[in-house]
Amino acid sequence: MFITIEGIDGSGKSTQTRILEETIKDIAGCDCTLVTREPGGWEGGQALRDLIIKEHFLHSWTEALLFVADRCEHVTRVILPALHQNKIVLCERYNDSTIAYQVWGRGLPEDEVRRLIKTAGLPEPDITFWLDVDVEKALEHISKRGEPDRIESDRELLERISEGYRSLWKKEPERIRRIDAKGTMDETARNIKVELDRIKKMLKFAEK
Ligand code: TMP
């Protein structure tokens, strides 16, 4: 079972992923989850993460290629081995981030980016939780965390990325589940739980 958690910066992904992990462990009745994230969720990936997040690239494709390169290693070294061990993989950010950020945010052509992802042979998530949050609220979270990075500090960019997620959700409402993340942390966690109950039947681990 491969689950991804998506949303703009400051949408509360890390907190909700931790809560989701506990909920899934309760439902599945086992300690069988693997929590990871992109970029940089593999051994050696931190250096690549630091580079991608901090650097200002001049060529329009550099950022997208680096995110996909990072994903190739992450999938091969971490995600697929865990799935082969029948683990439930919870991954913060994945292909949808590349479409939302590099296509909707940066303006790269969607077909080409999708082709790149397809060429890399990356597996599709079974389910994706998209945390739908107001940009205003996300910016508040970001400013509380400290110095924002180059993506986090750009309000218009975050607005476009948010629209990108909405469009992805509308195209694939079965895989991408929209979670209202506009309220408190507890309310968002409850909304995820409701969605989880709704899709329980299709979740492979629920059959155990
Ligand atoms: P994080 O801080 O949420 O882990 O993500 C790091 C930043 O990288 C965040 O601003 C989103 C961005 N990002 C992309 O632009 N494209 C991608 O494919 C991924 C995985 C992340």
mmCIF file with all atom_site columns, C-alpha atoms and ligand atoms in Angstrom:
data_model
loop_
_atom_site.group_PDB
_atom_site.id
_atom_site.type_symbol
_atom_site.label_atom_id
_atom_site.label_alt_id
_atom_site.label_comp_id
_atom_site.label_asym_id
_atom_site.label_entity_id
_atom_site.label_seq_id
_atom_site.pdbx_PDB_ins_code
_atom_site.Cartn_x
_atom_site.Cartn_y
_atom_site.Cartn_z
_atom_site.occupancy
_atom_site.B_iso_or_equiv
_atom_site.pdbx_formal_charge
_atom_site.auth_seq_id
_atom_site.auth_comp_id
_atom_site.auth_asym_id
_atom_site.auth_atom_id
_atom_site.pdbx_PDB_model_num
ATOM   1   C CA  . MET A 1 1   ? 0.000   0.000  0.000   1.00 0.00 ? 1   MET A CA  1
ATOM   2   C CA  . PHE A 1 2   ? 1.519   3.254  -1.164  1.00 0.00 ? 2   PHE A CA  1
ATOM   3   C CA  . ILE A 1 3   ? -0.014  6.431  0.296   1.00 0.00 ? 3   ILE A CA  1
ATOM   4   C CA  . THR A 1 4   ? 1.167   9.954  -0.453  1.00 0.00 ? 4   THR A CA  1
ATOM   5   C CA  . ILE A 1 5   ? 0.416   13.156 1.425   1.00 0.00 ? 5   ILE A CA  1
ATOM   6   C CA  . GLU A 1 6   ? 0.387   16.350 -0.596  1.00 0.00 ? 6   GLU A CA  1
ATOM   7   C CA  . GLY A 1 7   ? -0.247  20.057 -0.130  1.00 0.00 ? 7   GLY A CA  1
ATOM   8   C CA  . ILE A 1 8   ? 1.369   23.466 -0.364  1.00 0.00 ? 8   ILE A CA  1
ATOM   9   C CA  . ASP A 1 9   ? 4.139   24.480 2.012   1.00 0.00 ? 9   ASP A CA  1
ATOM   10  C CA  . GLY A 1 10  ? 2.722   25.177 5.472   1.00 0.00 ? 10  GLY A CA  1
ATOM   11  C CA  . SER A 1 11  ? -0.318  22.913 4.988   1.00 0.00 ? 11  SER A CA  1
ATOM   12  C CA  . GLY A 1 12  ? 0.630   20.712 7.965   1.00 0.00 ? 12  GLY A CA  1
ATOM   13  C CA  . LYS A 1 13  ? 1.729   17.606 6.044   1.00 0.00 ? 13  LYS A CA  1
ATOM   14  C CA  . SER A 1 14  ? 4.343   16.422 8.534   1.00 0.00 ? 14  SER A CA  1
ATOM   15  C CA  . THR A 1 15  ? 2.015   16.650 11.531  1.00 0.00 ? 15  THR A CA  1
ATOM   16  C CA  . GLN A 1 16  ? -0.854  14.965 9.698   1.00 0.00 ? 16  GLN A CA  1
ATOM   17  C CA  . THR A 1 17  ? 1.438   12.236 8.384   1.00 0.00 ? 17  THR A CA  1
ATOM   18  C CA  . ARG A 1 18  ? 2.484   11.391 11.949  1.00 0.00 ? 18  ARG A CA  1
ATOM   19  C CA  . ILE A 1 19  ? -1.158  11.256 13.083  1.00 0.00 ? 19  ILE A CA  1
ATOM   20  C CA  . LEU A 1 20  ? -2.118  9.218  10.013  1.00 0.00 ? 20  LEU A CA  1
ATOM   21  C CA  . GLU A 1 21  ? 0.645   6.735  10.778  1.00 0.00 ? 21  GLU A CA  1
ATOM   22  C CA  . GLU A 1 22  ? -0.767  6.125  14.264  1.00 0.00 ? 22  GLU A CA  1
ATOM   23  C CA  . THR A 1 23  ? -4.313  5.782  12.910  1.00 0.00 ? 23  THR A CA  1
ATOM   24  C CA  . ILE A 1 24  ? -3.239  3.277  10.273  1.00 0.00 ? 24  ILE A CA  1
ATOM   25  C CA  . LYS A 1 25  ? -1.260  1.243  12.792  1.00 0.00 ? 25  LYS A CA  1
ATOM   26  C CA  . ASP A 1 26  ? -4.428  1.045  14.918  1.00 0.00 ? 26  ASP A CA  1
ATOM   27  C CA  . ILE A 1 27  ? -6.592  -0.017 11.984  1.00 0.00 ? 27  ILE A CA  1
ATOM   28  C CA  . ALA A 1 28  ? -4.082  -2.499 10.584  1.00 0.00 ? 28  ALA A CA  1
ATOM   29  C CA  . GLY A 1 29  ? -3.189  -3.793 14.038  1.00 0.00 ? 29  GLY A CA  1
ATOM   30  C CA  . CYS A 1 30  ? 0.502   -3.949 13.219  1.00 0.00 ? 30  CYS A CA  1
ATOM   31  C CA  . ASP A 1 31  ? 3.685   -1.924 13.288  1.00 0.00 ? 31  ASP A CA  1
ATOM   32  C CA  . CYS A 1 32  ? 4.029   -2.104 9.531   1.00 0.00 ? 32  CYS A CA  1
ATOM   33  C CA  . THR A 1 33  ? 4.349   1.453  8.263   1.00 0.00 ? 33  THR A CA  1
ATOM   34  C CA  . LEU A 1 34  ? 7.251   3.273  6.700   1.00 0.00 ? 34  LEU A CA  1
ATOM   35  C CA  . VAL A 1 35  ? 7.156   7.064  6.775   1.00 0.00 ? 35  VAL A CA  1
ATOM   36  C CA  . THR A 1 36  ? 9.308   8.943  4.323   1.00 0.00 ? 36  THR A CA  1
ATOM   37  C CA  . ARG A 1 37  ? 9.408   12.213 2.420   1.00 0.00 ? 37  ARG A CA  1
ATOM   38  C CA  . GLU A 1 38  ? 10.648  13.980 -0.676  1.00 0.00 ? 38  GLU A CA  1
ATOM   39  C CA  . PRO A 1 39  ? 12.955  15.489 -1.554  1.00 0.00 ? 39  PRO A CA  1
ATOM   40  C CA  . GLY A 1 40  ? 15.803  13.717 0.219   1.00 0.00 ? 40  GLY A CA  1
ATOM   41  C CA  . GLY A 1 41  ? 14.137  10.698 1.857   1.00 0.00 ? 41  GLY A CA  1
ATOM   42  C CA  . TRP A 1 42  ? 17.005  8.312  1.140   1.00 0.00 ? 42  TRP A CA  1
ATOM   43  C CA  . GLU A 1 43  ? 20.499  7.852  2.511   1.00 0.00 ? 43  GLU A CA  1
ATOM   44  C CA  . GLY A 1 44  ? 22.562  10.591 0.921   1.00 0.00 ? 44  GLY A CA  1
ATOM   45  C CA  . GLY A 1 45  ? 19.430  12.449 -0.134  1.00 0.00 ? 45  GLY A CA  1
ATOM   46  C CA  . GLN A 1 46  ? 19.816  15.249 2.400   1.00 0.00 ? 46  GLN A CA  1
ATOM   47  C CA  . ALA A 1 47  ? 22.607  16.880 0.375   1.00 0.00 ? 47  ALA A CA  1
ATOM   48  C CA  . LEU A 1 48  ? 20.399  16.843 -2.722  1.00 0.00 ? 48  LEU A CA  1
ATOM   49  C CA  . ARG A 1 49  ? 17.474  18.239 -0.676  1.00 0.00 ? 49  ARG A CA  1
ATOM   50  C CA  . ASP A 1 50  ? 19.596  21.111 0.620   1.00 0.00 ? 50  ASP A CA  1
ATOM   51  C CA  . LEU A 1 51  ? 20.804  21.898 -2.883  1.00 0.00 ? 51  LEU A CA  1
ATOM   52  C CA  . ILE A 1 52  ? 17.351  21.862 -4.513  1.00 0.00 ? 52  ILE A CA  1
ATOM   53  C CA  . ILE A 1 53  ? 15.684  23.922 -1.815  1.00 0.00 ? 53  ILE A CA  1
ATOM   54  C CA  . LYS A 1 54  ? 18.377  26.561 -1.369  1.00 0.00 ? 54  LYS A CA  1
ATOM   55  C CA  . GLU A 1 55  ? 19.780  27.024 -4.861  1.00 0.00 ? 55  GLU A CA  1
ATOM   56  C CA  . HIS A 1 56  ? 18.388  29.442 -7.435  1.00 0.00 ? 56  HIS A CA  1
ATOM   57  C CA  . PHE A 1 57  ? 18.626  27.629 -10.775 1.00 0.00 ? 57  PHE A CA  1
ATOM   58  C CA  . LEU A 1 58  ? 19.022  29.413 -14.093 1.00 0.00 ? 58  LEU A CA  1
ATOM   59  C CA  . HIS A 1 59  ? 17.772  26.730 -16.481 1.00 0.00 ? 59  HIS A CA  1
ATOM   60  C CA  . SER A 1 60  ? 13.985  26.188 -16.331 1.00 0.00 ? 60  SER A CA  1
ATOM   61  C CA  . TRP A 1 61  ? 14.301  22.379 -16.205 1.00 0.00 ? 61  TRP A CA  1
ATOM   62  C CA  . THR A 1 62  ? 17.045  21.987 -13.566 1.00 0.00 ? 62  THR A CA  1
ATOM   63  C CA  . GLU A 1 63  ? 14.690  21.971 -10.588 1.00 0.00 ? 63  GLU A CA  1
ATOM   64  C CA  . ALA A 1 64  ? 12.251  19.442 -12.130 1.00 0.00 ? 64  ALA A CA  1
ATOM   65  C CA  . LEU A 1 65  ? 15.055  17.119 -13.222 1.00 0.00 ? 65  LEU A CA  1
ATOM   66  C CA  . LEU A 1 66  ? 16.605  17.176 -9.751  1.00 0.00 ? 66  LEU A CA  1
ATOM   67  C CA  . PHE A 1 67  ? 13.278  16.423 -8.054  1.00 0.00 ? 67  PHE A CA  1
ATOM   68  C CA  . VAL A 1 68  ? 12.720  13.474 -10.396 1.00 0.00 ? 68  VAL A CA  1
ATOM   69  C CA  . ALA A 1 69  ? 16.318  12.257 -9.977  1.00 0.00 ? 69  ALA A CA  1
ATOM   70  C CA  . ASP A 1 70  ? 15.848  12.384 -6.201  1.00 0.00 ? 70  ASP A CA  1
ATOM   71  C CA  . ARG A 1 71  ? 12.594  10.406 -6.604  1.00 0.00 ? 71  ARG A CA  1
ATOM   72  C CA  . CYS A 1 72  ? 14.299  7.724  -8.719  1.00 0.00 ? 72  CYS A CA  1
ATOM   73  C CA  . GLU A 1 73  ? 16.776  6.979  -5.919  1.00 0.00 ? 73  GLU A CA  1
ATOM   74  C CA  . HIS A 1 74  ? 14.084  7.273  -3.248  1.00 0.00 ? 74  HIS A CA  1
ATOM   75  C CA  . VAL A 1 75  ? 11.777  4.831  -5.044  1.00 0.00 ? 75  VAL A CA  1
ATOM   76  C CA  . THR A 1 76  ? 14.546  2.321  -5.730  1.00 0.00 ? 76  THR A CA  1
ATOM   77  C CA  . ARG A 1 77  ? 16.262  2.443  -2.356  1.00 0.00 ? 77  ARG A CA  1
ATOM   78  C CA  . VAL A 1 78  ? 13.369  3.073  0.044   1.00 0.00 ? 78  VAL A CA  1
ATOM   79  C CA  . ILE A 1 79  ? 9.833   2.888  -1.336  1.00 0.00 ? 79  ILE A CA  1
ATOM   80  C CA  . LEU A 1 80  ? 9.919   -0.288 -3.465  1.00 0.00 ? 80  LEU A CA  1
ATOM   81  C CA  . PRO A 1 81  ? 11.876  -2.383 -0.928  1.00 0.00 ? 81  PRO A CA  1
ATOM   82  C CA  . ALA A 1 82  ? 9.347   -1.391 1.760   1.00 0.00 ? 82  ALA A CA  1
ATOM   83  C CA  . LEU A 1 83  ? 6.394   -2.219 -0.506  1.00 0.00 ? 83  LEU A CA  1
ATOM   84  C CA  . HIS A 1 84  ? 7.967   -5.592 -1.296  1.00 0.00 ? 84  HIS A CA  1
ATOM   85  C CA  . GLN A 1 85  ? 8.048   -6.251 2.453   1.00 0.00 ? 85  GLN A CA  1
ATOM   86  C CA  . ASN A 1 86  ? 4.289   -5.523 2.511   1.00 0.00 ? 86  ASN A CA  1
ATOM   87  C CA  . LYS A 1 87  ? 4.788   -2.299 4.422   1.00 0.00 ? 87  LYS A CA  1
ATOM   88  C CA  . ILE A 1 88  ? 2.323   0.564  4.251   1.00 0.00 ? 88  ILE A CA  1
ATOM   89  C CA  . VAL A 1 89  ? 4.392   3.411  2.860   1.00 0.00 ? 89  VAL A CA  1
ATOM   90  C CA  . LEU A 1 90  ? 3.408   6.952  3.815   1.00 0.00 ? 90  LEU A CA  1
ATOM   91  C CA  . CYS A 1 91  ? 5.298   9.437  1.688   1.00 0.00 ? 91  CYS A CA  1
ATOM   92  C CA  . GLU A 1 92  ? 5.166   13.218 2.083   1.00 0.00 ? 92  GLU A CA  1
ATOM   93  C CA  . ARG A 1 93  ? 5.214   14.611 -1.458  1.00 0.00 ? 93  ARG A CA  1
ATOM   94  C CA  . TYR A 1 94  ? 5.642   12.665 -4.689  1.00 0.00 ? 94  TYR A CA  1
ATOM   95  C CA  . ASN A 1 95  ? 4.766   13.058 -8.396  1.00 0.00 ? 95  ASN A CA  1
ATOM   96  C CA  . ASP A 1 96  ? 1.820   15.384 -7.701  1.00 0.00 ? 96  ASP A CA  1
ATOM   97  C CA  . SER A 1 97  ? 4.237   17.852 -6.097  1.00 0.00 ? 97  SER A CA  1
ATOM   98  C CA  . THR A 1 98  ? 6.218   17.974 -9.329  1.00 0.00 ? 98  THR A CA  1
ATOM   99  C CA  . ILE A 1 99  ? 3.080   18.674 -11.376 1.00 0.00 ? 99  ILE A CA  1
ATOM   100 C CA  . ALA A 1 100 ? 1.714   21.225 -8.890  1.00 0.00 ? 100 ALA A CA  1
ATOM   101 C CA  . TYR A 1 101 ? 5.025   23.042 -8.287  1.00 0.00 ? 101 TYR A CA  1
ATOM   102 C CA  . GLN A 1 102 ? 6.991   22.717 -11.527 1.00 0.00 ? 102 GLN A CA  1
ATOM   103 C CA  . VAL A 1 103 ? 4.022   22.845 -13.961 1.00 0.00 ? 103 VAL A CA  1
ATOM   104 C CA  . TRP A 1 104 ? 1.483   25.079 -12.204 1.00 0.00 ? 104 TRP A CA  1
ATOM   105 C CA  . GLY A 1 105 ? 4.018   26.988 -10.161 1.00 0.00 ? 105 GLY A CA  1
ATOM   106 C CA  . ARG A 1 106 ? 6.946   27.337 -12.536 1.00 0.00 ? 106 ARG A CA  1
ATOM   107 C CA  . GLY A 1 107 ? 5.181   27.012 -15.875 1.00 0.00 ? 107 GLY A CA  1
ATOM   108 C CA  . LEU A 1 108 ? 6.838   23.913 -17.343 1.00 0.00 ? 108 LEU A CA  1
ATOM   109 C CA  . PRO A 1 109 ? 4.731   22.083 -19.973 1.00 0.00 ? 109 PRO A CA  1
ATOM   110 C CA  . GLU A 1 110 ? 2.590   19.428 -18.275 1.00 0.00 ? 110 GLU A CA  1
ATOM   111 C CA  . ASP A 1 111 ? 2.865   16.812 -21.034 1.00 0.00 ? 111 ASP A CA  1
ATOM   112 C CA  . GLU A 1 112 ? 6.654   16.931 -20.948 1.00 0.00 ? 112 GLU A CA  1
ATOM   113 C CA  . VAL A 1 113 ? 6.829   16.687 -17.166 1.00 0.00 ? 113 VAL A CA  1
ATOM   114 C CA  . ARG A 1 114 ? 4.386   13.770 -17.199 1.00 0.00 ? 114 ARG A CA  1
ATOM   115 C CA  . ARG A 1 115 ? 6.495   12.090 -19.889 1.00 0.00 ? 115 ARG A CA  1
ATOM   116 C CA  . LEU A 1 116 ? 9.601   12.527 -17.735 1.00 0.00 ? 116 LEU A CA  1
ATOM   117 C CA  . ILE A 1 117 ? 7.840   10.903 -14.769 1.00 0.00 ? 117 ILE A CA  1
ATOM   118 C CA  . LYS A 1 118 ? 6.604   8.078  -17.013 1.00 0.00 ? 118 LYS A CA  1
ATOM   119 C CA  . THR A 1 119 ? 10.056  7.558  -18.529 1.00 0.00 ? 119 THR A CA  1
ATOM   120 C CA  . ALA A 1 120 ? 11.505  7.175  -15.037 1.00 0.00 ? 120 ALA A CA  1
ATOM   121 C CA  . GLY A 1 121 ? 9.018   4.315  -14.456 1.00 0.00 ? 121 GLY A CA  1
ATOM   122 C CA  . LEU A 1 122 ? 7.904   5.600  -11.059 1.00 0.00 ? 122 LEU A CA  1
ATOM   123 C CA  . PRO A 1 123 ? 5.072   3.646  -9.379  1.00 0.00 ? 123 PRO A CA  1
ATOM   124 C CA  . GLU A 1 124 ? 1.675   5.313  -8.874  1.00 0.00 ? 124 GLU A CA  1
ATOM   125 C CA  . PRO A 1 125 ? 0.436   5.830  -5.323  1.00 0.00 ? 125 PRO A CA  1
ATOM   126 C CA  . ASP A 1 126 ? -2.667  3.833  -4.345  1.00 0.00 ? 126 ASP A CA  1
ATOM   127 C CA  . ILE A 1 127 ? -4.128  6.809  -2.555  1.00 0.00 ? 127 ILE A CA  1
ATOM   128 C CA  . THR A 1 128 ? -3.182  10.454 -2.061  1.00 0.00 ? 128 THR A CA  1
ATOM   129 C CA  . PHE A 1 129 ? -4.395  12.795 0.659   1.00 0.00 ? 129 PHE A CA  1
ATOM   130 C CA  . TRP A 1 130 ? -4.321  16.396 -0.517  1.00 0.00 ? 130 TRP A CA  1
ATOM   131 C CA  . LEU A 1 131 ? -4.415  18.850 2.387   1.00 0.00 ? 131 LEU A CA  1
ATOM   132 C CA  . ASP A 1 132 ? -6.426  21.767 1.058   1.00 0.00 ? 132 ASP A CA  1
ATOM   133 C CA  . VAL A 1 133 ? -5.474  24.829 3.104   1.00 0.00 ? 133 VAL A CA  1
ATOM   134 C CA  . ASP A 1 134 ? -5.851  28.587 2.586   1.00 0.00 ? 134 ASP A CA  1
ATOM   135 C CA  . VAL A 1 135 ? -2.639  30.194 1.329   1.00 0.00 ? 135 VAL A CA  1
ATOM   136 C CA  . GLU A 1 136 ? -3.030  32.823 4.047   1.00 0.00 ? 136 GLU A CA  1
ATOM   137 C CA  . LYS A 1 137 ? -3.071  30.197 6.790   1.00 0.00 ? 137 LYS A CA  1
ATOM   138 C CA  . ALA A 1 138 ? -0.153  28.332 5.185   1.00 0.00 ? 138 ALA A CA  1
ATOM   139 C CA  . LEU A 1 139 ? 1.906   31.528 5.127   1.00 0.00 ? 139 LEU A CA  1
ATOM   140 C CA  . GLU A 1 140 ? 1.183   32.036 8.843   1.00 0.00 ? 140 GLU A CA  1
ATOM   141 C CA  . HIS A 1 141 ? 2.507   28.538 9.582   1.00 0.00 ? 141 HIS A CA  1
ATOM   142 C CA  . ILE A 1 142 ? 5.576   29.148 7.462   1.00 0.00 ? 142 ILE A CA  1
ATOM   143 C CA  . SER A 1 143 ? 6.424   32.430 9.176   1.00 0.00 ? 143 SER A CA  1
ATOM   144 C CA  . LYS A 1 144 ? 6.119   30.777 12.612  1.00 0.00 ? 144 LYS A CA  1
ATOM   145 C CA  . ARG A 1 145 ? 8.651   28.139 11.514  1.00 0.00 ? 145 ARG A CA  1
ATOM   146 C CA  . GLY A 1 146 ? 11.334  30.792 10.909  1.00 0.00 ? 146 GLY A CA  1
ATOM   147 C CA  . GLU A 1 147 ? 13.132  31.969 7.792   1.00 0.00 ? 147 GLU A CA  1
ATOM   148 C CA  . PRO A 1 148 ? 11.103  30.901 4.713   1.00 0.00 ? 148 PRO A CA  1
ATOM   149 C CA  . ASP A 1 149 ? 12.984  29.406 1.734   1.00 0.00 ? 149 ASP A CA  1
ATOM   150 C CA  . ARG A 1 150 ? 12.680  30.744 -1.821  1.00 0.00 ? 150 ARG A CA  1
ATOM   151 C CA  . ILE A 1 151 ? 9.483   28.815 -2.639  1.00 0.00 ? 151 ILE A CA  1
ATOM   152 C CA  . GLU A 1 152 ? 7.796   29.381 0.712   1.00 0.00 ? 152 GLU A CA  1
ATOM   153 C CA  . SER A 1 153 ? 8.146   33.154 0.605   1.00 0.00 ? 153 SER A CA  1
ATOM   154 C CA  . ASP A 1 154 ? 6.343   33.625 -2.728  1.00 0.00 ? 154 ASP A CA  1
ATOM   155 C CA  . ARG A 1 155 ? 2.597   34.095 -2.143  1.00 0.00 ? 155 ARG A CA  1
ATOM   156 C CA  . GLU A 1 156 ? 1.567   34.164 -5.823  1.00 0.00 ? 156 GLU A CA  1
ATOM   157 C CA  . LEU A 1 157 ? 3.557   31.018 -6.469  1.00 0.00 ? 157 LEU A CA  1
ATOM   158 C CA  . LEU A 1 158 ? 1.756   29.243 -3.617  1.00 0.00 ? 158 LEU A CA  1
ATOM   159 C CA  . GLU A 1 159 ? -1.615  30.411 -5.016  1.00 0.00 ? 159 GLU A CA  1
ATOM   160 C CA  . ARG A 1 160 ? -0.800  28.877 -8.397  1.00 0.00 ? 160 ARG A CA  1
ATOM   161 C CA  . ILE A 1 161 ? 0.435   25.649 -6.805  1.00 0.00 ? 161 ILE A CA  1
ATOM   162 C CA  . SER A 1 162 ? -2.774  25.436 -4.781  1.00 0.00 ? 162 SER A CA  1
ATOM   163 C CA  . GLU A 1 163 ? -4.777  25.753 -8.002  1.00 0.00 ? 163 GLU A CA  1
ATOM   164 C CA  . GLY A 1 164 ? -2.583  23.024 -9.466  1.00 0.00 ? 164 GLY A CA  1
ATOM   165 C CA  . TYR A 1 165 ? -3.499  20.625 -6.670  1.00 0.00 ? 165 TYR A CA  1
ATOM   166 C CA  . ARG A 1 166 ? -7.193  21.461 -7.143  1.00 0.00 ? 166 ARG A CA  1
ATOM   167 C CA  . SER A 1 167 ? -6.945  20.653 -10.828 1.00 0.00 ? 167 SER A CA  1
ATOM   168 C CA  . LEU A 1 168 ? -5.131  17.360 -10.127 1.00 0.00 ? 168 LEU A CA  1
ATOM   169 C CA  . TRP A 1 169 ? -7.823  16.390 -7.609  1.00 0.00 ? 169 TRP A CA  1
ATOM   170 C CA  . LYS A 1 170 ? -10.602 17.171 -10.104 1.00 0.00 ? 170 LYS A CA  1
ATOM   171 C CA  . LYS A 1 171 ? -8.932  14.992 -12.721 1.00 0.00 ? 171 LYS A CA  1
ATOM   172 C CA  . GLU A 1 172 ? -8.342  12.034 -10.388 1.00 0.00 ? 172 GLU A CA  1
ATOM   173 C CA  . PRO A 1 173 ? -10.882 12.219 -7.532  1.00 0.00 ? 173 PRO A CA  1
ATOM   174 C CA  . GLU A 1 174 ? -10.674 8.480  -6.908  1.00 0.00 ? 174 GLU A CA  1
ATOM   175 C CA  . ARG A 1 175 ? -6.971  8.448  -6.130  1.00 0.00 ? 175 ARG A CA  1
ATOM   176 C CA  . ILE A 1 176 ? -6.632  11.982 -4.785  1.00 0.00 ? 176 ILE A CA  1
ATOM   177 C CA  . ARG A 1 177 ? -8.761  12.595 -1.703  1.00 0.00 ? 177 ARG A CA  1
ATOM   178 C CA  . ARG A 1 178 ? -9.279  16.241 -0.812  1.00 0.00 ? 178 ARG A CA  1
ATOM   179 C CA  . ILE A 1 179 ? -8.953  16.907 2.895   1.00 0.00 ? 179 ILE A CA  1
ATOM   180 C CA  . ASP A 1 180 ? -10.318 20.147 4.290   1.00 0.00 ? 180 ASP A CA  1
ATOM   181 C CA  . ALA A 1 181 ? -7.278  21.431 6.203   1.00 0.00 ? 181 ALA A CA  1
ATOM   182 C CA  . LYS A 1 182 ? -8.599  24.927 6.849   1.00 0.00 ? 182 LYS A CA  1
ATOM   183 C CA  . GLY A 1 183 ? -9.437  24.328 10.506  1.00 0.00 ? 183 GLY A CA  1
ATOM   184 C CA  . THR A 1 184 ? -7.340  23.243 13.478  1.00 0.00 ? 184 THR A CA  1
ATOM   185 C CA  . MET A 1 185 ? -4.834  20.384 13.467  1.00 0.00 ? 185 MET A CA  1
ATOM   186 C CA  . ASP A 1 186 ? -7.364  18.149 15.270  1.00 0.00 ? 186 ASP A CA  1
ATOM   187 C CA  . GLU A 1 187 ? -10.143 19.012 12.827  1.00 0.00 ? 187 GLU A CA  1
ATOM   188 C CA  . THR A 1 188 ? -7.890  18.162 9.887   1.00 0.00 ? 188 THR A CA  1
ATOM   189 C CA  . ALA A 1 189 ? -6.906  14.860 11.510  1.00 0.00 ? 189 ALA A CA  1
ATOM   190 C CA  . ARG A 1 190 ? -10.606 14.071 11.969  1.00 0.00 ? 190 ARG A CA  1
ATOM   191 C CA  . ASN A 1 191 ? -11.281 14.879 8.308   1.00 0.00 ? 191 ASN A CA  1
ATOM   192 C CA  . ILE A 1 192 ? -8.539  12.475 7.265   1.00 0.00 ? 192 ILE A CA  1
ATOM   193 C CA  . LYS A 1 193 ? -10.000 9.799  9.523   1.00 0.00 ? 193 LYS A CA  1
ATOM   194 C CA  . VAL A 1 194 ? -13.448 10.260 7.934   1.00 0.00 ? 194 VAL A CA  1
ATOM   195 C CA  . GLU A 1 195 ? -11.911 9.845  4.477   1.00 0.00 ? 195 GLU A CA  1
ATOM   196 C CA  . LEU A 1 196 ? -9.949  6.824  5.661   1.00 0.00 ? 196 LEU A CA  1
ATOM   197 C CA  . ASP A 1 197 ? -13.168 5.185  6.912   1.00 0.00 ? 197 ASP A CA  1
ATOM   198 C CA  . ARG A 1 198 ? -14.825 5.977  3.588   1.00 0.00 ? 198 ARG A CA  1
ATOM   199 C CA  . ILE A 1 199 ? -12.140 4.224  1.591   1.00 0.00 ? 199 ILE A CA  1
ATOM   200 C CA  . LYS A 1 200 ? -11.449 1.420  4.078   1.00 0.00 ? 200 LYS A CA  1
ATOM   201 C CA  . LYS A 1 201 ? -12.792 -1.230 1.730   1.00 0.00 ? 201 LYS A CA  1
ATOM   202 C CA  . MET A 1 202 ? -10.286 -0.423 -0.959  1.00 0.00 ? 202 MET A CA  1
ATOM   203 C CA  . LEU A 1 203 ? -7.398  -0.320 1.467   1.00 0.00 ? 203 LEU A CA  1
ATOM   204 C CA  . LYS A 1 204 ? -5.486  -3.551 1.204   1.00 0.00 ? 204 LYS A CA  1
ATOM   205 C CA  . PHE A 1 205 ? -4.442  -3.527 4.840   1.00 0.00 ? 205 PHE A CA  1
ATOM   206 C CA  . ALA A 1 206 ? -8.070  -3.332 6.021   1.00 0.00 ? 206 ALA A CA  1
ATOM   207 C CA  . GLU A 1 207 ? -8.661  -6.851 4.696   1.00 0.00 ? 207 GLU A CA  1
ATOM   208 C CA  . LYS A 1 208 ? -6.403  -8.345 7.377   1.00 0.00 ? 208 LYS A CA  1
HETATM 209 P P1  . TMP B 2 .   ? 8.952   20.123 1.985   1.00 0.00 ? 1   TMP B P1  1
HETATM 210 O O1  . TMP B 2 .   ? 9.634   21.202 2.711   1.00 0.00 ? 1   TMP B O1  1
HETATM 211 O O2  . TMP B 2 .   ? 7.473   20.196 2.029   1.00 0.00 ? 1   TMP B O2  1
HETATM 212 O O3  . TMP B 2 .   ? 9.490   18.783 2.293   1.00 0.00 ? 1   TMP B O3  1
HETATM 213 O O4  . TMP B 2 .   ? 9.289   20.316 0.407   1.00 0.00 ? 1   TMP B O4  1
HETATM 214 C C1  . TMP B 2 .   ? 10.387  20.956 -0.043  1.00 0.00 ? 1   TMP B C1  1
HETATM 215 C C2  . TMP B 2 .   ? 10.066  21.920 -1.138  1.00 0.00 ? 1   TMP B C2  1
HETATM 216 O O5  . TMP B 2 .   ? 10.265  21.303 -2.407  1.00 0.00 ? 1   TMP B O5  1
HETATM 217 C C3  . TMP B 2 .   ? 8.641   22.452 -1.129  1.00 0.00 ? 1   TMP B C3  1
HETATM 218 O O6  . TMP B 2 .   ? 8.685   23.862 -1.319  1.00 0.00 ? 1   TMP B O6  1
HETATM 219 C C4  . TMP B 2 .   ? 8.014   21.799 -2.333  1.00 0.00 ? 1   TMP B C4  1
HETATM 220 C C5  . TMP B 2 .   ? 9.167   21.571 -3.259  1.00 0.00 ? 1   TMP B C5  1
HETATM 221 N N1  . TMP B 2 .   ? 8.985   20.464 -4.204  1.00 0.00 ? 1   TMP B N1  1
HETATM 222 C C6  . TMP B 2 .   ? 8.814   20.737 -5.564  1.00 0.00 ? 1   TMP B C6  1
HETATM 223 O O7  . TMP B 2 .   ? 8.816   21.896 -5.966  1.00 0.00 ? 1   TMP B O7  1
HETATM 224 N N2  . TMP B 2 .   ? 8.698   19.698 -6.439  1.00 0.00 ? 1   TMP B N2  1
HETATM 225 C C7  . TMP B 2 .   ? 8.710   18.381 -6.038  1.00 0.00 ? 1   TMP B C7  1
HETATM 226 O O8  . TMP B 2 .   ? 8.598   17.478 -6.877  1.00 0.00 ? 1   TMP B O8  1
HETATM 227 C C8  . TMP B 2 .   ? 8.903   18.117 -4.628  1.00 0.00 ? 1   TMP B C8  1
HETATM 228 C C9  . TMP B 2 .   ? 8.968   16.695 -4.161  1.00 0.00 ? 1   TMP B C9  1
HETATM 229 C C10 . TMP B 2 .   ? 9.027   19.169 -3.755  1.00 0.00 ? 1   TMP B C10 1
#
